[in-house]
Each structure stands twice: as structure tokens, then as C-alpha cells.
XYZ file of C-alpha atoms in Angstrom:
659
model
C 22.321 -19.015 26.012
C 25.967 -19.387 27.043
C 27.032 -19.388 30.671
C 28.674 -15.979 30.210
C 25.501 -14.529 28.694
C 23.362 -16.009 31.466
C 25.724 -14.677 34.106
C 25.614 -11.237 32.490
C 21.826 -11.290 32.472
C 21.770 -12.287 36.137
C 24.193 -9.463 36.961
C 21.938 -7.050 35.095
C 19.014 -8.065 37.285
C 21.023 -7.415 40.446
C 22.470 -4.109 39.248
C 26.056 -5.261 38.704
C 27.487 -3.169 35.885
C 29.175 -4.975 32.995
C 31.869 -2.294 32.801
C 32.864 1.192 33.874
C 35.131 3.919 32.528
C 38.239 5.088 34.350
C 39.461 8.678 34.573
C 41.334 8.288 31.286
C 38.165 7.203 29.511
C 39.230 3.570 29.179
C 36.514 0.924 29.395
C 37.101 -1.495 32.273
C 35.027 -4.683 31.907
C 33.761 -6.485 34.994
C 35.434 -9.896 34.966
C 33.637 -13.213 35.348
C 35.284 -13.680 38.742
C 34.132 -10.257 39.912
C 30.600 -10.874 38.681
C 30.421 -14.121 40.674
C 31.879 -12.469 43.774
C 29.475 -9.520 43.692
C 26.501 -11.816 43.179
C 27.668 -13.935 46.117
C 27.954 -10.756 48.214
C 24.238 -10.245 47.576
C 23.448 -13.782 48.681
C 23.135 -15.175 45.133
C 24.859 -18.450 44.181
C 26.426 -18.085 40.728
C 29.352 -20.463 40.968
C 28.313 -22.746 38.120
C 25.983 -23.214 35.144
C 23.205 -24.944 37.098
C 23.105 -22.317 39.857
C 22.945 -19.399 37.423
C 20.189 -20.899 35.287
C 18.224 -21.952 38.372
C 18.289 -18.377 39.714
C 17.264 -16.973 36.325
C 14.380 -19.425 36.234
C 13.257 -18.379 39.702
C 13.339 -14.712 38.738
C 11.409 -15.368 35.525
C 8.744 -17.282 37.464
C 8.329 -14.446 39.967
C 8.043 -11.904 37.155
C 5.419 -14.052 35.447
C 3.111 -14.438 38.431
C 3.543 -11.231 40.434
C 1.925 -8.305 38.585
C 3.737 -5.670 40.668
C 7.413 -4.702 40.792
C 9.602 -5.632 43.765
C 9.102 -2.163 45.203
C 6.666 0.601 44.462
C 7.339 4.246 45.365
C 4.507 6.750 45.695
C 4.169 10.309 46.944
C 2.802 10.422 50.465
C -0.443 12.288 50.989
C -1.527 11.684 47.387
C -3.609 8.925 45.864
C -2.119 6.932 42.979
C -3.216 4.491 40.306
C -1.294 1.475 39.016
C -2.115 -0.755 36.059
C -1.386 -4.428 36.639
C -3.894 -6.225 34.408
C -5.643 -8.574 36.810
C -8.533 -8.748 39.264
C -7.369 -8.882 42.851
C -8.109 -8.086 46.453
C -5.370 -5.985 48.036
C -4.392 -4.609 51.396
C -1.647 -2.355 52.781
C 0.152 -2.983 56.093
C 2.302 -0.441 57.938
C 5.634 -2.206 58.576
C 6.272 -0.146 61.734
C 2.996 -0.920 63.485
C 1.682 -4.014 61.688
C -1.604 -2.164 61.208
C -3.677 -2.711 58.063
C -4.165 0.850 56.817
C -5.989 0.308 53.508
C -7.656 -2.419 51.457
C -9.907 -2.903 48.462
C -10.772 -4.741 45.250
C -9.081 -3.923 41.965
C -10.004 -4.638 38.360
C -6.920 -4.119 36.180
C -6.159 -0.827 37.936
C -5.126 -0.526 41.570
C -6.226 2.777 43.129
C -4.213 3.455 46.276
C -5.545 6.058 48.720
C -3.307 8.819 50.135
C -0.844 7.304 52.597
C 1.238 8.869 55.335
C 4.994 8.842 54.776
C 6.340 5.419 55.624
C 7.213 1.909 54.494
C 4.418 -0.557 53.836
C 3.713 -4.070 52.625
C 1.289 -4.088 49.684
C -0.229 -7.546 49.311
C -2.188 -8.593 46.210
C -4.394 -11.696 46.481
C -4.945 -13.331 43.101
C -6.606 -16.764 42.821
C -6.103 -17.383 46.536
C -2.370 -16.643 46.258
C -0.752 -13.659 48.022
C 1.864 -11.605 46.175
C 3.665 -9.011 48.305
C 5.604 -5.970 47.216
C 7.324 -3.242 49.166
C 5.440 0.053 49.084
C 7.286 3.251 50.027
C 5.318 6.463 50.495
C 7.626 9.475 50.660
C 7.202 13.239 50.532
C 8.110 14.922 47.265
C 10.964 16.832 48.876
C 12.999 16.895 52.044
C 12.570 19.928 54.335
C 14.110 23.172 53.062
C 15.905 25.871 55.022
C 12.955 28.148 54.303
C 10.682 25.568 55.943
C 12.901 25.606 59.015
C 14.131 29.217 59.180
C 11.645 31.234 57.176
C 14.587 32.612 55.179
C 16.435 31.533 52.034
C 20.041 32.584 52.768
C 21.740 31.742 56.059
C 25.195 31.065 57.476
C 26.789 28.821 60.022
C 30.077 27.323 61.136
C 31.812 23.953 61.230
C 34.247 22.756 63.871
C 36.208 19.688 64.907
C 34.347 18.569 68.018
C 37.284 16.555 69.308
C 39.503 19.683 69.148
C 37.366 21.920 71.371
C 38.838 23.000 74.681
C 37.102 24.655 77.601
C 38.479 26.233 80.747
C 39.581 23.601 83.213
C 38.805 20.654 80.926
C 41.279 18.170 79.486
C 41.075 15.319 77.058
C 39.041 16.176 74.000
C 35.942 18.178 73.118
C 32.649 17.078 74.664
C 28.973 17.490 73.918
C 28.915 20.063 76.724
C 31.579 22.048 74.864
C 29.425 21.728 71.748
C 26.494 23.289 73.600
C 28.675 26.204 74.689
C 30.027 26.762 71.171
C 26.514 26.588 69.691
C 25.459 29.341 72.067
C 28.415 31.478 70.970
C 27.637 31.149 67.272
C 23.876 31.422 67.673
C 24.272 34.713 69.484
C 26.531 35.922 66.658
C 23.773 35.325 64.097
C 24.606 31.809 62.833
C 21.781 29.391 62.068
C 23.736 26.143 62.357
C 26.887 24.625 63.825
C 28.397 21.572 62.164
C 30.822 19.010 63.557
C 32.526 15.822 62.416
C 30.529 12.573 62.642
C 29.623 11.634 66.196
C 29.044 7.958 65.397
C 30.213 5.285 67.827
C 33.871 4.312 67.390
C 33.678 1.392 69.832
C 34.615 1.580 73.510
C 37.031 -1.359 73.245
C 38.806 -0.324 70.037
C 41.599 1.919 71.259
C 43.305 2.169 67.865
C 40.584 3.893 65.826
C 40.420 7.677 66.021
C 38.988 8.763 62.649
C 35.350 9.868 62.982
C 34.901 8.679 59.382
C 35.719 5.071 60.296
C 32.974 4.369 62.829
C 31.975 1.098 64.404
C 28.258 1.896 64.071
C 26.615 4.916 62.434
C 23.382 4.376 64.339
C 24.950 4.799 67.789
C 26.714 7.753 69.415
C 30.369 8.140 70.279
C 31.031 7.917 74.003
C 34.274 9.862 73.467
C 32.335 13.125 73.633
C 30.522 12.465 76.913
C 31.666 15.110 79.397
C 33.048 13.670 82.621
C 35.097 14.724 85.614
C 38.729 13.700 85.639
C 42.176 14.777 84.530
C 43.897 13.449 81.435
C 47.528 14.177 80.776
C 48.228 15.666 77.362
C 50.516 13.870 74.961
C 54.067 15.168 74.805
C 53.413 16.788 71.432
C 50.349 18.632 72.746
C 48.002 16.564 70.607
C 45.032 14.508 71.787
C 46.109 11.216 73.344
C 43.149 8.985 72.527
C 44.541 6.056 74.503
C 44.763 8.207 77.627
C 41.287 9.633 77.017
C 39.663 6.229 76.581
C 41.470 4.761 79.576
C 40.404 7.642 81.826
C 36.869 7.552 80.463
C 36.482 3.819 81.072
C 37.338 4.325 84.739
C 35.189 7.434 85.140
C 32.185 5.923 83.348
C 32.318 2.745 85.408
C 32.383 4.772 88.631
C 29.511 6.960 87.431
C 27.412 3.925 86.440
C 27.921 2.233 89.807
C 26.864 5.475 91.465
C 23.815 5.678 89.163
C 22.748 2.152 90.100
C 23.467 2.519 93.820
C 21.751 5.902 94.237
C 18.724 4.790 92.225
C 17.510 8.369 91.839
C 13.839 7.959 90.783
C 13.876 10.699 88.158
C 17.145 9.575 86.552
C 16.127 5.928 86.688
C 12.786 6.679 85.044
C 14.471 8.767 82.327
C 16.920 5.952 81.555
C 14.195 3.302 81.508
C 12.156 5.441 79.104
C 15.188 5.827 76.820
C 15.854 2.092 77.043
C 12.302 1.197 76.119
C 12.065 3.693 73.263
C 15.452 2.834 71.741
C 15.893 -0.863 72.448
C 14.843 -1.819 68.917
C 17.580 0.385 67.451
C 20.383 0.121 70.018
C 20.075 -3.158 71.905
C 22.118 -5.204 69.423
C 24.779 -2.489 69.502
C 24.937 -2.717 73.298
C 25.242 -6.516 73.018
C 28.136 -6.054 70.602
C 29.903 -3.646 72.962
C 29.484 -6.066 75.869
C 30.776 -8.981 73.766
C 33.745 -6.811 72.747
C 34.783 -6.634 76.398
C 35.155 -10.409 76.302
C 36.325 -11.172 72.760
C 37.832 -7.904 71.525
C 36.534 -5.210 69.151
C 36.903 -7.173 65.869
C 33.977 -9.571 65.564
C 35.476 -11.173 62.452
C 37.928 -13.038 64.710
C 35.461 -13.886 67.481
C 34.652 -17.550 68.149
C 32.328 -18.634 65.342
C 29.385 -19.144 67.703
C 29.398 -15.434 68.490
C 29.876 -14.158 64.955
C 26.195 -14.720 64.122
C 23.971 -12.164 65.827
C 21.103 -14.706 65.815
C 23.051 -17.654 67.278
C 21.934 -19.477 70.451
C 25.210 -18.492 72.121
C 24.513 -14.794 71.522
C 20.966 -15.291 72.803
C 22.405 -16.881 75.954
C 24.850 -13.979 76.362
C 21.955 -11.511 76.197
C 20.792 -13.071 79.473
C 24.121 -13.721 81.190
C 25.616 -10.392 80.127
C 22.509 -8.317 80.865
C 24.263 -6.036 83.369
C 27.033 -5.072 80.929
C 24.492 -4.662 78.120
C 22.538 -2.234 80.317
C 25.787 -0.385 81.041
C 26.358 0.246 77.333
C 22.740 1.300 76.881
C 23.309 3.687 79.794
C 26.339 5.159 78.006
C 24.207 5.733 74.916
C 21.632 7.464 77.127
C 24.304 9.727 78.636
C 25.549 10.655 75.155
C 22.027 11.209 73.844
C 21.079 13.470 76.746
C 24.188 15.615 76.348
C 23.862 15.859 72.562
C 20.184 16.722 72.996
C 21.098 19.540 75.378
C 23.568 20.851 72.799
C 20.772 20.880 70.214
C 18.525 22.721 72.674
C 21.267 25.259 73.379
C 21.671 25.912 69.651
C 17.971 26.618 69.207
C 17.774 28.680 72.401
C 20.595 30.856 71.040
C 18.506 31.679 67.965
C 19.732 29.100 65.478
C 17.062 28.212 62.930
C 18.586 24.821 62.129
C 20.764 24.058 65.150
C 23.229 21.190 64.922
C 24.605 20.082 61.561
C 25.777 16.466 61.804
C 27.638 14.248 59.366
C 26.567 10.792 58.173
C 29.740 8.897 57.298
C 29.782 6.952 54.038
C 30.053 3.646 55.881
C 31.189 1.750 58.964
C 34.334 -0.325 59.291
C 33.872 -3.973 58.444
C 35.064 -5.271 61.815
C 32.710 -3.042 63.794
C 29.288 -3.179 65.381
C 27.158 -2.101 62.414
C 28.296 -4.964 60.187
C 27.618 -7.436 63.026
C 24.247 -6.002 64.040
C 22.956 -5.613 60.483
C 24.157 -8.883 58.959
C 20.793 -9.412 57.294
C 21.366 -6.247 55.245
C 25.134 -6.358 54.703
C 26.933 -7.575 51.593
C 29.314 -10.344 52.640
C 32.848 -10.812 51.364
C 33.311 -7.341 49.880
C 34.440 -3.895 50.977
C 33.615 -0.437 49.654
C 36.338 1.519 47.888
C 37.323 3.299 44.692
C 38.700 2.027 41.369
C 42.324 2.555 40.309
C 43.148 6.021 39.010
C 46.201 8.199 38.438
C 46.372 9.047 42.148
C 45.939 5.479 43.400
C 47.089 3.014 40.703
C 46.123 0.047 42.888
C 42.709 1.445 43.741
C 41.443 2.169 47.231
C 39.857 -0.233 49.688
C 38.317 1.927 52.384
C 37.628 -1.038 54.647
C 33.979 -0.044 54.894
C 30.865 -2.189 55.054
C 28.593 -2.379 52.010
C 24.827 -2.536 52.369
C 23.451 -4.962 49.783
C 20.682 -3.497 47.580
C 18.935 -6.881 47.502
C 19.163 -7.550 51.219
C 18.368 -3.931 52.037
C 15.090 -4.201 50.125
C 14.292 -7.613 51.620
C 14.753 -6.101 55.088
C 12.545 -3.148 54.085
C 15.466 -0.748 54.500
C 15.304 -1.237 58.269
C 19.068 -0.845 58.819
C 19.241 2.398 56.846
C 16.157 3.753 58.592
C 17.666 3.047 62.015
C 20.911 4.764 61.056
C 19.138 7.804 59.620
C 16.691 8.052 62.498
C 19.423 8.107 65.122
C 21.649 10.465 63.118
C 18.790 12.937 62.570
C 17.439 12.688 66.114
C 19.115 15.918 67.268
C 20.154 17.363 63.908
C 18.618 20.282 62.070
C 20.913 19.455 59.150
C 22.547 16.189 58.096
C 25.292 15.973 55.497
C 25.444 12.641 53.653
C 29.071 11.911 52.873
C 29.705 10.748 49.271
C 26.073 11.043 48.226
C 26.984 9.496 44.855
C 26.848 6.193 46.748
C 23.057 6.457 46.511
C 23.467 5.669 42.795
C 26.316 3.178 42.683
C 29.103 1.727 44.818
C 32.483 0.246 43.971
C 32.852 -3.115 45.695
C 36.159 -4.913 46.138
C 35.867 -8.692 46.688
C 37.889 -10.377 49.420
C 38.792 -13.253 47.076
C 41.286 -11.138 45.148
C 39.039 -10.423 42.158
C 39.117 -6.927 40.705
C 36.514 -4.487 41.952
C 33.305 -3.605 40.163
C 30.362 -1.243 40.382
C 26.905 -2.162 41.595
C 23.885 0.072 41.207
C 21.959 0.992 44.307
C 18.202 1.401 44.552
C 18.573 5.167 44.165
C 14.894 6.066 44.064
C 14.126 3.928 47.112
C 17.124 5.188 49.099
C 16.199 8.801 48.394
C 12.605 8.057 49.396
C 13.762 6.540 52.702
C 15.960 9.575 53.390
C 13.041 11.924 52.713
C 10.768 9.936 55.019
C 13.211 10.150 57.916
C 14.085 13.789 57.165
C 10.398 14.715 57.235
C 9.923 12.802 60.485
C 12.854 14.584 62.158
C 12.409 17.952 60.437
C 15.973 17.738 59.118
C 17.514 19.487 56.107
C 19.625 17.148 53.934
C 22.925 18.020 52.266
C 24.533 15.593 49.827
C 28.335 15.789 49.529
C 28.585 15.674 45.737
C 32.236 16.509 45.103
C 34.342 14.832 42.428
C 33.248 13.190 39.182
C 29.460 13.283 39.185
C 27.347 11.768 36.359
C 25.430 14.197 34.189
C 22.051 15.003 35.668
C 22.790 13.506 39.089
C 22.821 16.851 40.883
C 19.505 17.817 39.283
C 17.974 14.570 40.547
C 19.238 15.240 44.068
C 17.901 18.795 43.990
C 14.558 17.446 42.835
C 14.410 15.480 46.085
C 15.069 18.672 48.012
C 18.674 17.769 48.877
C 21.260 20.546 48.951
C 24.585 20.204 47.141
C 28.065 20.994 48.399
C 30.315 23.621 46.786
C 33.870 24.011 48.081
C 35.304 27.243 46.696
C 38.868 26.008 46.296
C 37.574 23.252 43.978
C 35.174 25.464 42.033
C 37.243 26.477 38.999
C 36.659 27.343 35.368
C 38.407 25.546 32.513
C 41.101 28.231 32.422
C 41.955 27.642 36.086
C 40.277 30.765 37.437
C 37.838 30.516 40.318
C 34.141 30.470 39.585
C 32.448 33.465 41.106
C 30.228 32.446 44.039
C 27.613 34.624 42.330
C 27.282 31.781 39.797
C 26.737 29.006 42.360
C 23.433 27.179 42.345
C 21.156 28.480 45.133
C 20.480 24.957 46.429
C 23.943 24.367 47.873
C 26.017 24.770 50.976
C 29.032 26.891 49.992
C 32.303 27.019 51.894
C 35.976 27.584 51.332
C 37.285 24.392 52.930
C 36.330 21.063 54.457
C 38.037 18.745 56.920
C 39.897 17.101 54.000
C 41.301 20.310 52.483
C 43.833 22.915 53.565
C 42.524 25.690 55.773
C 42.372 29.209 54.372
C 45.713 30.102 55.977
C 47.100 26.724 54.977
C 46.034 27.369 51.402
C 47.566 30.829 51.507
C 50.905 29.549 52.845
C 50.873 26.368 50.686
C 51.072 24.243 53.830
C 49.391 21.322 52.074
C 51.910 21.430 49.213
C 54.811 21.393 51.651
C 53.224 18.414 53.409
C 53.037 16.554 50.084
C 56.744 17.198 49.611
C 57.523 16.130 53.170
C 55.596 12.898 52.594
C 57.477 12.213 49.384
C 54.435 12.556 47.154
C 55.957 15.321 45.006
C 59.526 16.354 44.164
C 61.236 19.615 45.124
C 60.761 20.905 41.576
C 57.067 20.017 41.622
C 56.784 21.738 44.988
C 58.277 24.942 43.596
C 55.925 24.926 40.610
C 52.869 24.097 42.716
C 53.700 26.851 45.190
C 54.002 29.417 42.410
C 50.633 28.356 41.021
C 49.159 28.575 44.513
C 50.418 32.124 44.958
C 48.540 33.104 41.793
C 45.403 31.421 43.122
C 45.677 33.338 46.399
C 45.787 36.610 44.477
C 42.645 35.587 42.583
C 40.961 34.633 45.853
C 41.646 38.013 47.364
C 39.910 39.663 44.404
C 36.802 37.492 44.521
C 34.759 39.856 46.659
C 32.100 41.580 44.644
C 33.618 45.037 44.989
C 36.574 43.834 42.923
C 39.306 45.291 45.122
C 42.087 43.084 46.439
C 41.671 42.911 50.181
C 44.520 42.334 52.616
C 42.235 40.243 54.838
C 41.741 36.971 52.964
C 39.222 35.719 55.534
C 36.988 38.696 54.803
C 37.552 38.705 51.035
C 36.655 35.046 50.572
C 33.656 34.976 52.881
C 32.292 38.284 51.645
C 32.205 36.731 48.175
C 30.540 33.556 49.454
C 28.031 35.478 51.574
C 27.097 37.725 48.683
C 26.254 34.786 46.411
C 22.932 32.950 46.086
C 23.987 29.790 47.966
C 21.320 28.952 50.524
C 23.876 28.028 53.171
C 27.352 29.452 53.706
C 29.596 27.879 56.293
C 32.878 29.005 57.823
C 35.408 26.673 59.416
C 36.394 27.445 62.994
C 39.976 26.792 61.862
C 39.665 29.711 59.430
C 38.020 32.004 61.966
C 40.930 31.376 64.337
C 43.528 31.691 61.586
C 44.881 28.145 61.924
C 47.284 26.857 59.284
C 47.267 23.091 59.706
C 44.443 20.933 58.325
C 42.402 18.518 60.401
C 43.188 15.652 58.013
C 45.334 14.888 54.979
C 43.607 12.152 52.939
C 45.892 9.219 52.212
C 47.747 9.472 55.525
C 47.260 7.751 58.852
C 50.253 8.247 61.154
C 52.400 10.442 58.898
C 50.245 13.488 59.731
C 48.477 14.174 63.053
C 44.995 13.593 61.638
C 42.055 14.101 64.024
C 44.398 15.003 66.912
C 44.766 18.798 66.812
C 43.314 20.941 69.577
C 42.126 24.478 69.021
C 44.432 26.891 70.821
C 41.528 29.155 71.822
C 39.083 27.899 74.448
C 35.355 27.855 73.804
C 34.924 30.592 76.401
C 37.281 32.920 74.482
C 36.014 32.258 70.970
C 33.111 34.702 71.422
C 35.507 37.630 71.701
C 37.881 36.498 68.948
C 38.452 39.099 66.231
C 37.996 36.528 63.474
C 34.496 35.651 64.640
C 33.542 39.313 64.857
C 34.795 39.819 61.285
C 32.669 36.937 60.008
C 29.573 37.882 62.004
C 29.721 41.476 60.764
C 30.167 40.279 57.173
C 27.198 37.912 57.377
C 25.050 40.604 58.996
C 25.861 42.988 56.158
C 24.871 40.378 53.568
C 21.513 39.652 55.225
C 22.364 36.130 56.363
C 22.140 36.625 60.131
C 19.418 35.005 62.246
C 18.910 38.530 63.610
C 18.031 39.933 60.175
């Protein structure tokens, strides 16, 4: 066997694809350099002939002596049988509790009893030698909206949390504002209210404002903690994140000193309970935040002794920096309490699902998650997208990649922590770029071209279902773009809902697909945070932005605007009655509400008639992404004509929580 053949075989074992096809249908082989880099990212030495053949030999030996696969997935609550061809004593250990939950003798066939949903170690003892495998017991499907609401067709709204304003408040939207808005929509018949990700951005990183570039997806953003204090608006009327963070740092410090000095027994007990219950998930994050106060927010440039989460120097800091670590745990408690109250307010207002939260596709490589979860993270690579006609050089998103190999070795602990904390107060969670459950495009730091690596799709879906069942959370997978044949059917089989954005749903001739033809197991909407609003679409605001940014010429702008005008006419005629309505908000959402989609959502931007989008993908400073405030306060949204139009429409189509 040649070195190239051996390397290819090793890549096959670790899920590294030998090639992929670009948008033009051209085959793009994965180079030798890329193969080595992606193997190294998974902790596998493949630099030379001896290393590759040694690893292949190790894998062959394991396969020859261990009768079970590296991981075994079963349906929870059901017994199962597995042929392995050997006599053995076996036992099953719950990885959360360490408890031995089942054991027995097997002759050729292993009969497992029904197991509760969870992650286990299955250990086979053959000839006095133990052979472990990871055993995952998951429900067949994630919770459905019928499970949660008792109905099959509902509606809700999405909003930019940072953009909410309330009477007398400054800065940016808080969890308290979220509670107020949830009450407004719940009382209007909505069953859920969605917002942008509320993951931690990092208290010391003043430059990051995108909620889709978090420091840690398993911790909460302190930006949305309500506090007393005035913050001057930026001259352009947009959110001034620097001013917000500076004011918050002062206000939070004062509040924490007061908390410690007053030592209110009830508050102290509540915090200590939170600390004890969440230390396993959040303590390393709090250590990172405290270290950031000393060394800055980018751990990749910290002194080397602090770059390793398990180093003696970090262990020493856990003692010396205990007071600051407790401060950051206290901030997480404050955020958790306020977000929890928002979830309670949503349910109290009649919402069947409550809060709808986003799980970002990844965390930034310099942030807390990549430091805390080093045992599960792929080193020396970033997540991105291959070159295409829109981005000839490809896209490096600067996001952390979880290694399939390391993830399995760590029993998916990092992913479980992230999911558990994201679902804690969520009736619905949307998984951004759900295609990443099947494969990811990794870009090596050494300059090699990128390549695809397969993820442990079945195991990842099983872990998601376990945590969704535990939290009682409905799961939506954002499945836009080029999706492999059959992928959506697989996701639906797990009980996950798809994502249909009307402005992207077109037939081959360019006409819009009727929402009547949408699959029932989807969330349907007109727009998302990355698309033009309804009014922006109608006025071609996005096209004019492309021209302003130099992405398209004046001639292309004229042609695109003409095509858009035709699309707007088609949109207005989408409603089932067939007449062209003058109110595009009503026409579009009447059509969506009339269709079979289980969930229909309406953007607050569209309810208020806003033109500008929250974000234009591909821009950072050229467009005021993530900085726009709503010009209607939370208190006045309830009486807004746009909301009344939507609520009446949804009532008429039988989607209201009052139906």
C-alpha cells in the first residue's frame, strides 16, 4: 500500500472526504496537505509514512479485539438486541451519575434492557479484558408542537432583542424588555417569541457585537441584563456598544458589591443554589472571564501557561482569582434569572411554547468556548465555506470546530452542556446551519486548502433529542441553501422542523411556491435576520445597498430592481383568495397562515413596517449590522396597527392560542 493510499484509508476512517463538488459541479479533490492538516486537527499524527501506518495498525487491532462499534445508538425506553459473536459479561454505567444501571451475561447476542434517555458506557468483559463503547439511548423523536400546545398550526413572532426600547430605558434591549414583549404577543394569540442568540459575547471584548459570533454558546450574554443607569446614544441614533458595555461594567460592579455587603439571605441562598447546580457547566467560563480581565479577551495570545485550561497556573488562578470568578458566576445568575422570568411571562400570557432561542453555528476561535472545551475542539482549523461564485476565495467564518473524534471521546459533554444551557428557558430552539450535523468545511491554519469532514450525524441528532426531551423543547433546523437529497427527510424523522423562507421558496420558472405546498413540518416566514424586511424587499432596499457597496453595477441594479418589482406583484397575489391586496403585510402572511406549515412567524420589523434589515451578510462596518433600534417602544407595540392586522389574520386562520 502506498503512502497516499494509506493516508486516504486513514482519512476515510476519520470521516475526511476525499473530494467534494462545487456549485458548478466540478470535483475538488482534498489535497495531501489538507488531509494531513485535518487529521492533525483531530489529534491524529499523519506527517509521515511511519505515523500513518502505525495509526492504521492501531485501528485494525482495536477492530479485531473489540466486538462492538465505537458508539452504539438505541431507542430509549425499548429493549434491543445486538449480535457480536462472543461470550461476555457486560454492564452499563450512566455517565452522568456513575451508577451501574444494567448488567448481564451474553452468548453471541447482547440483549439490552430498556434504558432511560441518556449517555452511557457499555463495557464488555471478554477473557478478563474490558472493552468499552459509548452507548447513547435517545427518544425516537424530539418534542412536537402538538406535544407542547395540543395544536398542529400556530404562529409567533421574531425580534431583535438588542433593538427593543422601553419607556425611560436607554442602551439596548434587556431580558426585562423581552418579558414585556412576550406578554404583548402572548395576549395577541402568539405561541412563541423568538430572538437572536443570547450567547455570551465576552465582557472584556468590546469589539464584538454580532450575536452570531459568540464567545461561548453555553453561557448567557450579560449585555441583556437590565440595570439602572443612563447611556448616551450614538450620534447616528444607533446602539453604541462601547458605551453600553462601559456603563454596564460600572453598574454591575456596584450591584455586586451591594449584593455581597447586604448579604440578603434569600438572594444569597438563590445564588449559592445556582452556583452549585451550574458549576459543572459554567465554572470554566467564569474562570475564562476573570482571566480575560488580566490578559485580554483573546486567549490565543495569553501567556502560554494560561492557554491550557488544565495547567497548574490556571489551577492556581482558580484559588487566587476566586472573588472575580464568583463575580462572573453572579452575572450568569442575574442573566439566568431575568431570562427565566421572560420565559415565565411568555407562558403566563398564554404562549404554548414561550421563548424561541437561536443556537449559533459556532463560537469564535479566540473566545471562551474554545478555551473551556479544548478536549473536544479541533485544533489548527476554522469552520467556513468552500469557494463559490459569490466568494471566489472561500469563506473563513473564524468559528471553532468541534472534532468528531474528540467529541465522541468526551462523550459529547461539550455539546450537551451547550444544548442544556440553550434549552434551559426555551420552548423552541433553532439550530443555525443544521447541515453541519452531517458535514463541516474546515480551513487549516497552515495555508492548505479547505476540506469537508463528516460529523457523527446519528449521534449528534441523538444527543439533541436527549436534551430536547429533557427540556421539553421543540427543535428547528435551519436548512436553507444546498441540501443533500434526503437530508430533510432524515431531520424530519428525528422530529426536527425545517425552515422555509418565502422569498427563497421559488419554482424553476422564478415564480413563488404557494405556501399551500409547504411541508407541514416547517417553520414558515417571509424573512430572517439575514434577508431584507418585507418593506425592504418591496422597495428594493437590499439591491440599492448592494449597489452602494459596489457589489453590483448601476445597470445590474436597474435590472434587479425591475425583477424585484415583478416579484412584489406576485407576492401580493399569493393570498389564497387570488386578489392582489394593497397591504403586502396582510397578503403575504395570510398566504403563510393559510398553509399547512406547523409554525408561522412574523418579524417585528415587518409588523412595524421597517425598511432596513438587521444584517447584510458579507458586511461588518459598511452597514449598521446589529445596531438598529426599533422606533416603537415595547409599551406601544401592543396598540400598533401592524400587530392588530397580524393577530386578526392569525385568528381567522385558526392559529391563535385563543382558538
